[in-house]
Amino acid sequence: MNSSTSHPFIKWFADITIADIPLVGGKNASLGEMVRELSGKGVKVPDGFAITAEAFRHFIREAKLDAFIRSTLADLDTKDMANLSQRGHAVRQAIRGAALPEDLQRLIGETYAQLQGDSAVPLDVAVRSSATAEDLPDASFAGQQETYLNVQGVAALLETCKRCFASLFTDRAISYRVDKGFDHFKIALSIGVQRMVRSDLACSGVMFTIDTESGFRDAVLISAAYGLGENVVQGSVTPDEYTVFKTTLKTGHRPILQKTVGSKEFKLIYDTGGGKMVKNVPVASADRAKLALTDDEVLELARWGCIVEDHYSAKRGHAAPMDLEWAKDGNTGELFIVQARPETVQSRKNPDVLESYQLRERSAVLVSGRSVGEKIATGHVRVIQSAQHIGQFQEGEILVTDKTDPDWQPIMKKAAAIITNRGGRTCHAAIVSRELGVPAIVGTEHGTDALKDGQIVTVSCAEGDAGFVYEGALPFDVQRTNLKDLGHPRTKVMMNLANPEEAFSLSFIPNDGVGLARMEFIISTYIKIHPLALTGFDQLADAAAKTEIERMTAGYTDKPQFFVDKLAQGVAMLAAAFYPKDVILRLSDFKTNEYANLIGGNAFEPHEENPMLGFRGASRYYHPRYQGGFALECRAVKKVRDEMGLTNLKVMIPFCRTIEEGRKVQAEMEKHGLKRGENGLEIYVMCEIPSNVILAEEFGDIFDGFSIGSNDLTQLILGVDRDSEIVAPIFDERNAAVKKMIAQVIATCRAKGRKIGICGQAPSDYPEFAQFLVEQGIDSISLIPDTVMKTTLAILETEKTLMST
């Protein structure tokens, strides 16, 4: 780099700070800020220079384009697509047809030569537009102007600069400014000229320092695909996705919470032949099936994301989540940050108002993909294959297309919902949908084939990471709660959770942690394979199961590690979402018939006449028939607590019939590095068998706490099979015998100084049962999320009454 070129029209990145936005736009100002302030902290940014907004104004004046642009855009109606297109085209043609002033041409050429240095080969650069009002927290212009990659030589650079200047007047940019109330002539364009990172030989993507759907602040979301980054930004491919937990990342841990392999269908590379700068080529199937980044690379990017966010937060005096673009150089293996801007959607939400959407009923699922936002919408489908046909779109319809780019924005704001075949959670369709507050489902793969024009559908993004398109117009409810008005009871109010995809969103409900995290949901939904079919894979006789396992564990030579990794990721999402509050994980509580239904499970499970009272819970963990499977569960828990640093994770033993069983299970856990008391590990026991109540004092000697499982406890006290519809009316947790046993165990625990909570269904279903538990002095009540708010109010009322008596 050489800073000797100092002129109102040219600024090296190293001479720019964030205060220079009026001169060089948000994009270039941020690059300069990072080069100056963060290079010393290890953040790598490719070198380059900015052609300033003053240079743009100089060009417009010298070419005498001012009056033409003003008259052309006067009385523009942005709702008239044909008129918008015609006028925008005329302005762009005029700019591209004008000559750059000679002094500006000379300066750009000289500075480019300095950037190139002594090399005889023309330097390849990225040429990025940077509007002077771009990337401000209250005015996101992301994607409004153009980026050009692999520009080589002075002549090509000068021509590309004119194309960049013209892109200030793309149809989408004109429309956006009119709708946002920006004066066209109070916004100018700066251009960033930056050394290319050879990610065409490696990979690139996008990084957010906030969860883009829920607004959860302690996560970094990284998207990655092969080749140059435009495919990820524009949603041309479905990228890999990684989620990293900031809090324990900063304490030196390796908290990669989730890794999802994307289809990565194409990659954008240098075009060495046909005269174009770049071209898309297919990705080999073997590469598509692999993750594009290593764990070390994911963690390095996430650390950089935190450094950038912390820097801007300190500068602005408030939390400043960031939206960054990164690239990996295939020649050197180095990672770089190539853009950074403020995140402009989730960071502006009011944290005191909780808004939740919920379907009242469901119908046939027509197509599914990744959900964007957390809303639900209904409407008529409009399938549009190309931006040339956006004039067909009517307000309130559901837009269905292959992918969107900035040319689609004029109609996206009129859509009830958006559905695309391609793209991930950081693609153009996702970013714009969030900004507009429109629910979207991206990466459906075949939405344009499965859905037909005029079809009435319901688009639901309110069910976690997966979004669903249902047949017909389904009824749904919207609930808004002002959290400022909600008190906090003495009794801890926790949640029963199973689905890791909902954890970040549900963490915003006022809570004291998770009283029951169900491991079996993660196993049945994300793993689907019996653990012993993985430990004994080579000896597995079921050929069909073996083939399916081979497909599902592609990339794993160590098959059991697949189980450990997937289970750890699911559990870690739950633990991170509520960190540092307690998250109590119940170890696997499948019955033998449920285990047998897992892939390869038949070979390892006995047939039982009454699985509910058979080989389940604690009795499995130390038994030779399941010890190998339990070892994998323990390895996953250890990975979450030790490697990821999520020591708020507690474990709970279900269906522990005797004191001796409790000791045997803990001895088995110790073999795998999970010793009670070490690294703050607490081990709880489910209180769901009469023996747990009768011997509560003795159980309390070997466990840190109890959680009442009212479903099984009621079943065993009343002798009622809760799966039998014939005697179902007798099953009632409010029965006097059940309540007496619960009151007894709460009293024993209080006297012994042991924690006791409840995670059974009863307090979720019956507010009066929750009131009974509060009266007995229970420490915590764990509820299904839908009932937390109303039950909290009932608990507050009960505590108020108790205090007044």
Tab-separated table of N, CA and C in Angstrom, residues 523-602:
chain	number	residue	atom	x	y	z
A	523	ILE	N	-32.539	-37.292	19.069
A	523	ILE	CA	-32.133	-38.576	18.475
A	523	ILE	C	-33.085	-38.972	17.351
A	524	SER	N	-34.383	-38.866	17.594
A	524	SER	CA	-35.356	-39.342	16.597
A	524	SER	C	-35.480	-38.400	15.405
A	525	THR	N	-35.188	-37.111	15.593
A	525	THR	CA	-35.374	-36.127	14.524
A	525	THR	C	-34.103	-35.870	13.721
A	526	TYR	N	-32.958	-35.779	14.392
A	526	TYR	CA	-31.729	-35.368	13.720
A	526	TYR	C	-30.738	-36.517	13.494
A	527	ILE	N	-30.847	-37.564	14.302
A	527	ILE	CA	-29.920	-38.687	14.166
A	527	ILE	C	-30.605	-39.869	13.487
A	528	LYS	N	-31.739	-40.294	14.025
A	528	LYS	CA	-32.617	-41.313	13.432
A	528	LYS	C	-32.027	-42.726	13.415
A	529	ILE	N	-30.786	-42.862	13.867
A	529	ILE	CA	-30.095	-44.152	13.820
A	529	ILE	C	-29.903	-44.668	15.250
A	530	HIS	N	-30.137	-45.953	15.457
A	530	HIS	CA	-29.891	-46.552	16.770
A	530	HIS	C	-28.396	-46.455	17.068
A	531	PRO	N	-27.991	-45.999	18.264
A	531	PRO	CA	-26.561	-45.829	18.538
A	531	PRO	C	-25.752	-47.113	18.374
A	532	LEU	N	-26.348	-48.273	18.719
A	532	LEU	CA	-25.609	-49.530	18.604
A	532	LEU	C	-25.456	-49.967	17.151
A	533	ALA	N	-26.322	-49.429	16.255
A	533	ALA	CA	-26.141	-49.710	14.826
A	533	ALA	C	-24.937	-48.960	14.277
A	534	LEU	N	-24.481	-47.942	15.028
A	534	LEU	CA	-23.274	-47.207	14.649
A	534	LEU	C	-22.029	-47.817	15.295
A	535	THR	N	-22.137	-48.165	16.582
A	535	THR	CA	-20.976	-48.795	17.240
A	535	THR	C	-20.713	-50.176	16.657
A	536	GLY	N	-21.760	-50.854	16.194
A	536	GLY	CA	-21.598	-52.186	15.609
A	536	GLY	C	-21.874	-52.206	14.120
A	537	PHE	N	-21.533	-51.101	13.444
A	537	PHE	CA	-21.882	-50.952	12.030
A	537	PHE	C	-21.331	-52.082	11.162
A	538	ASP	N	-20.081	-52.459	11.368
A	538	ASP	CA	-19.455	-53.476	10.507
A	538	ASP	C	-20.130	-54.833	10.634
A	539	GLN	N	-20.740	-55.104	11.794
A	539	GLN	CA	-21.383	-56.402	12.009
A	539	GLN	C	-22.883	-56.373	11.712
A	540	LEU	N	-23.411	-55.211	11.298
A	540	LEU	CA	-24.849	-55.065	11.078
A	540	LEU	C	-25.303	-55.967	9.934
A	541	ALA	N	-26.313	-56.792	10.196
A	541	ALA	CA	-26.761	-57.767	9.189
A	541	ALA	C	-27.817	-57.183	8.251
A	542	ASP	N	-28.539	-56.158	8.708
A	542	ASP	CA	-29.617	-55.559	7.917
A	542	ASP	C	-29.006	-54.718	6.782
A	543	ALA	N	-29.038	-55.238	5.566
A	543	ALA	CA	-28.380	-54.576	4.435
A	543	ALA	C	-29.018	-53.228	4.120
A	544	ALA	N	-30.362	-53.172	4.185
A	544	ALA	CA	-31.059	-51.916	3.882
A	544	ALA	C	-30.691	-50.840	4.896
A	545	ALA	N	-30.666	-51.226	6.172
A	545	ALA	CA	-30.295	-50.271	7.210
A	545	ALA	C	-28.853	-49.817	7.036
A	546	LYS	N	-27.999	-50.739	6.657
A	546	LYS	CA	-26.582	-50.413	6.477
A	546	LYS	C	-26.391	-49.393	5.346
A	547	THR	N	-27.134	-49.581	4.254
A	547	THR	CA	-27.060	-48.657	3.126
A	547	THR	C	-27.533	-47.263	3.527
A	548	GLU	N	-28.642	-47.224	4.277
A	548	GLU	CA	-29.191	-45.937	4.712
A	548	GLU	C	-28.241	-45.234	5.681
A	549	ILE	N	-27.641	-45.987	6.585
A	549	ILE	CA	-26.687	-45.400	7.532
A	549	ILE	C	-25.473	-44.851	6.785
A	550	GLU	N	-25.010	-45.587	5.795
A	550	GLU	CA	-23.871	-45.140	4.997
A	550	GLU	C	-24.181	-43.809	4.325
A	551	ARG	N	-25.395	-43.687	3.810
A	551	ARG	CA	-25.805	-42.444	3.142
A	551	ARG	C	-25.869	-41.291	4.144
A	552	MET	N	-26.484	-41.543	5.300
A	552	MET	CA	-26.700	-40.479	6.278
A	552	MET	C	-25.406	-40.021	6.954
A	553	THR	N	-24.437	-40.916	7.041
A	553	THR	CA	-23.188	-40.580	7.739
A	553	THR	C	-22.052	-40.315	6.757
A	554	ALA	N	-22.407	-39.925	5.543
A	554	ALA	CA	-21.379	-39.629	4.526
A	554	ALA	C	-20.360	-38.647	5.097
A	555	GLY	N	-19.093	-38.963	4.912
A	555	GLY	CA	-18.032	-38.113	5.442
A	555	GLY	C	-17.526	-38.553	6.803
A	556	TYR	N	-18.204	-39.509	7.431
A	556	TYR	CA	-17.774	-40.023	8.733
A	556	TYR	C	-17.193	-41.426	8.567
A	557	THR	N	-15.879	-41.557	8.713
A	557	THR	CA	-15.290	-42.894	8.756
A	557	THR	C	-15.543	-43.516	10.133
A	558	ASP	N	-15.614	-42.661	11.150
A	558	ASP	CA	-15.947	-43.094	12.511
A	558	ASP	C	-17.453	-42.908	12.690
A	559	LYS	N	-18.224	-43.974	12.466
A	559	LYS	CA	-19.689	-43.871	12.489
A	559	LYS	C	-20.242	-43.413	13.850
A	560	PRO	N	-19.744	-43.929	14.979
A	560	PRO	CA	-20.278	-43.452	16.266
A	560	PRO	C	-20.110	-41.942	16.469
A	561	GLN	N	-19.064	-41.359	15.846
A	561	GLN	CA	-18.835	-39.924	16.006
A	561	GLN	C	-19.987	-39.117	15.411
A	562	PHE	N	-20.651	-39.665	14.404
A	562	PHE	CA	-21.825	-39.007	13.827
A	562	PHE	C	-22.882	-38.802	14.905
A	563	PHE	N	-23.143	-39.848	15.697
A	563	PHE	CA	-24.132	-39.761	16.781
A	563	PHE	C	-23.701	-38.707	17.801
A	564	VAL	N	-22.427	-38.748	18.202
A	564	VAL	CA	-21.919	-37.811	19.211
A	564	VAL	C	-22.040	-36.368	18.719
A	565	ASP	N	-21.616	-36.120	17.485
A	565	ASP	CA	-21.630	-34.753	16.954
A	565	ASP	C	-23.045	-34.211	16.825
A	566	LYS	N	-23.944	-35.001	16.232
A	566	LYS	CA	-25.317	-34.533	16.021
A	566	LYS	C	-26.038	-34.311	17.350
A	567	LEU	N	-25.834	-35.219	18.291
A	567	LEU	CA	-26.480	-35.061	19.598
A	567	LEU	C	-25.906	-33.850	20.324
A	568	ALA	N	-24.590	-33.696	20.273
A	568	ALA	CA	-23.963	-32.541	20.937
A	568	ALA	C	-24.467	-31.230	20.352
A	569	GLN	N	-24.618	-31.177	19.034
A	569	GLN	CA	-25.083	-29.933	18.411
A	569	GLN	C	-26.514	-29.598	18.851
A	570	GLY	N	-27.385	-30.597	18.876
A	570	GLY	CA	-28.763	-30.341	19.295
A	570	GLY	C	-28.842	-29.887	20.738
A	571	VAL	N	-28.109	-30.569	21.614
A	571	VAL	CA	-28.106	-30.219	23.043
A	571	VAL	C	-27.478	-28.836	23.241
A	572	ALA	N	-26.402	-28.558	22.497
A	572	ALA	CA	-25.711	-27.273	22.652
A	572	ALA	C	-26.602	-26.100	22.262
A	573	MET	N	-27.426	-26.273	21.249
A	573	MET	CA	-28.354	-25.196	20.873
A	573	MET	C	-29.266	-24.848	22.049
A	574	LEU	N	-29.760	-25.868	22.752
A	574	LEU	CA	-30.636	-25.631	23.901
A	574	LEU	C	-29.866	-24.961	25.042
A	575	ALA	N	-28.654	-25.464	25.310
A	575	ALA	CA	-27.869	-24.922	26.420
A	575	ALA	C	-27.427	-23.487	26.142
A	576	ALA	N	-27.038	-23.207	24.888
A	576	ALA	CA	-26.568	-21.861	24.549
A	576	ALA	C	-27.702	-20.847	24.571
A	577	ALA	N	-28.871	-21.249	24.106
A	577	ALA	CA	-30.008	-20.321	24.020
A	577	ALA	C	-30.367	-19.744	25.383
A	578	PHE	N	-30.143	-20.516	26.449
A	578	PHE	CA	-30.565	-20.078	27.783
A	578	PHE	C	-29.383	-19.797	28.720
A	579	TYR	N	-28.173	-19.864	28.183
A	579	TYR	CA	-26.966	-19.642	28.976
A	579	TYR	C	-27.018	-18.260	29.646
A	580	PRO	N	-26.616	-18.107	30.923
A	580	PRO	CA	-26.053	-19.111	31.827
A	580	PRO	C	-27.083	-19.800	32.711
A	581	LYS	N	-28.373	-19.687	32.384
A	581	LYS	CA	-29.404	-20.349	33.195
A	581	LYS	C	-29.288	-21.864	33.059
A	582	ASP	N	-29.807	-22.570	34.060
A	582	ASP	CA	-29.763	-24.032	34.038
A	582	ASP	C	-30.553	-24.596	32.862
A	583	VAL	N	-29.967	-25.573	32.198
A	583	VAL	CA	-30.664	-26.383	31.197
A	583	VAL	C	-30.482	-27.830	31.626
A	584	ILE	N	-31.585	-28.470	32.000
A	584	ILE	CA	-31.526	-29.828	32.558
A	584	ILE	C	-31.887	-30.826	31.466
A	585	LEU	N	-30.892	-31.593	31.056
A	585	LEU	CA	-31.056	-32.552	29.964
A	585	LEU	C	-31.408	-33.924	30.525
A	586	ARG	N	-32.587	-34.414	30.159
A	586	ARG	CA	-32.944	-35.785	30.530
A	586	ARG	C	-32.294	-36.741	29.539
A	587	LEU	N	-31.493	-37.664	30.014
A	587	LEU	CA	-30.861	-38.653	29.156
A	587	LEU	C	-31.935	-39.520	28.511
A	588	SER	N	-31.577	-40.280	27.496
A	588	SER	CA	-32.572	-40.930	26.625
A	588	SER	C	-33.603	-41.726	27.417
A	589	ASP	N	-34.856	-41.522	27.083
A	589	ASP	CA	-35.943	-42.235	27.774
A	589	ASP	C	-36.892	-42.884	26.774
A	590	PHE	N	-36.331	-43.422	25.683
A	590	PHE	CA	-37.137	-44.247	24.783
A	590	PHE	C	-37.501	-45.551	25.483
A	591	LYS	N	-38.621	-46.124	25.071
A	591	LYS	CA	-38.942	-47.495	25.456
A	591	LYS	C	-38.378	-48.412	24.367
A	592	THR	N	-38.314	-49.714	24.634
A	592	THR	CA	-37.667	-50.627	23.681
A	592	THR	C	-38.339	-50.604	22.319
A	593	ASN	N	-39.668	-50.486	22.273
A	593	ASN	CA	-40.351	-50.454	20.976
A	593	ASN	C	-40.004	-49.182	20.206
A	594	GLU	N	-39.736	-48.072	20.935
A	594	GLU	CA	-39.347	-46.819	20.270
A	594	GLU	C	-37.902	-46.892	19.779
A	595	TYR	N	-37.028	-47.476	20.579
A	595	TYR	CA	-35.646	-47.684	20.128
A	595	TYR	C	-35.604	-48.572	18.890
A	596	ALA	N	-36.467	-49.594	18.874
A	596	ALA	CA	-36.477	-50.534	17.744
A	596	ALA	C	-36.862	-49.844	16.447
A	597	ASN	N	-37.615	-48.745	16.544
A	597	ASN	CA	-38.051	-48.017	15.345
A	597	ASN	C	-36.953	-47.149	14.738
A	598	LEU	N	-35.852	-46.944	15.469
A	598	LEU	CA	-34.728	-46.215	14.901
A	598	LEU	C	-34.049	-47.096	13.849
A	599	ILE	N	-33.356	-46.462	12.912
A	599	ILE	CA	-32.703	-47.216	11.830
A	599	ILE	C	-31.696	-48.202	12.428
A	600	GLY	N	-31.846	-49.461	12.054
A	600	GLY	CA	-30.960	-50.510	12.574
A	600	GLY	C	-31.308	-50.970	13.969
A	601	GLY	N	-32.382	-50.449	14.551
A	601	GLY	CA	-32.701	-50.725	15.958
A	601	GLY	C	-33.231	-52.104	16.255
A	602	ASN	N	-33.911	-52.726	15.289
A	602	ASN	CA	-34.520	-54.037	15.537
A	602	ASN	C	-33.525	-55.069	16.031
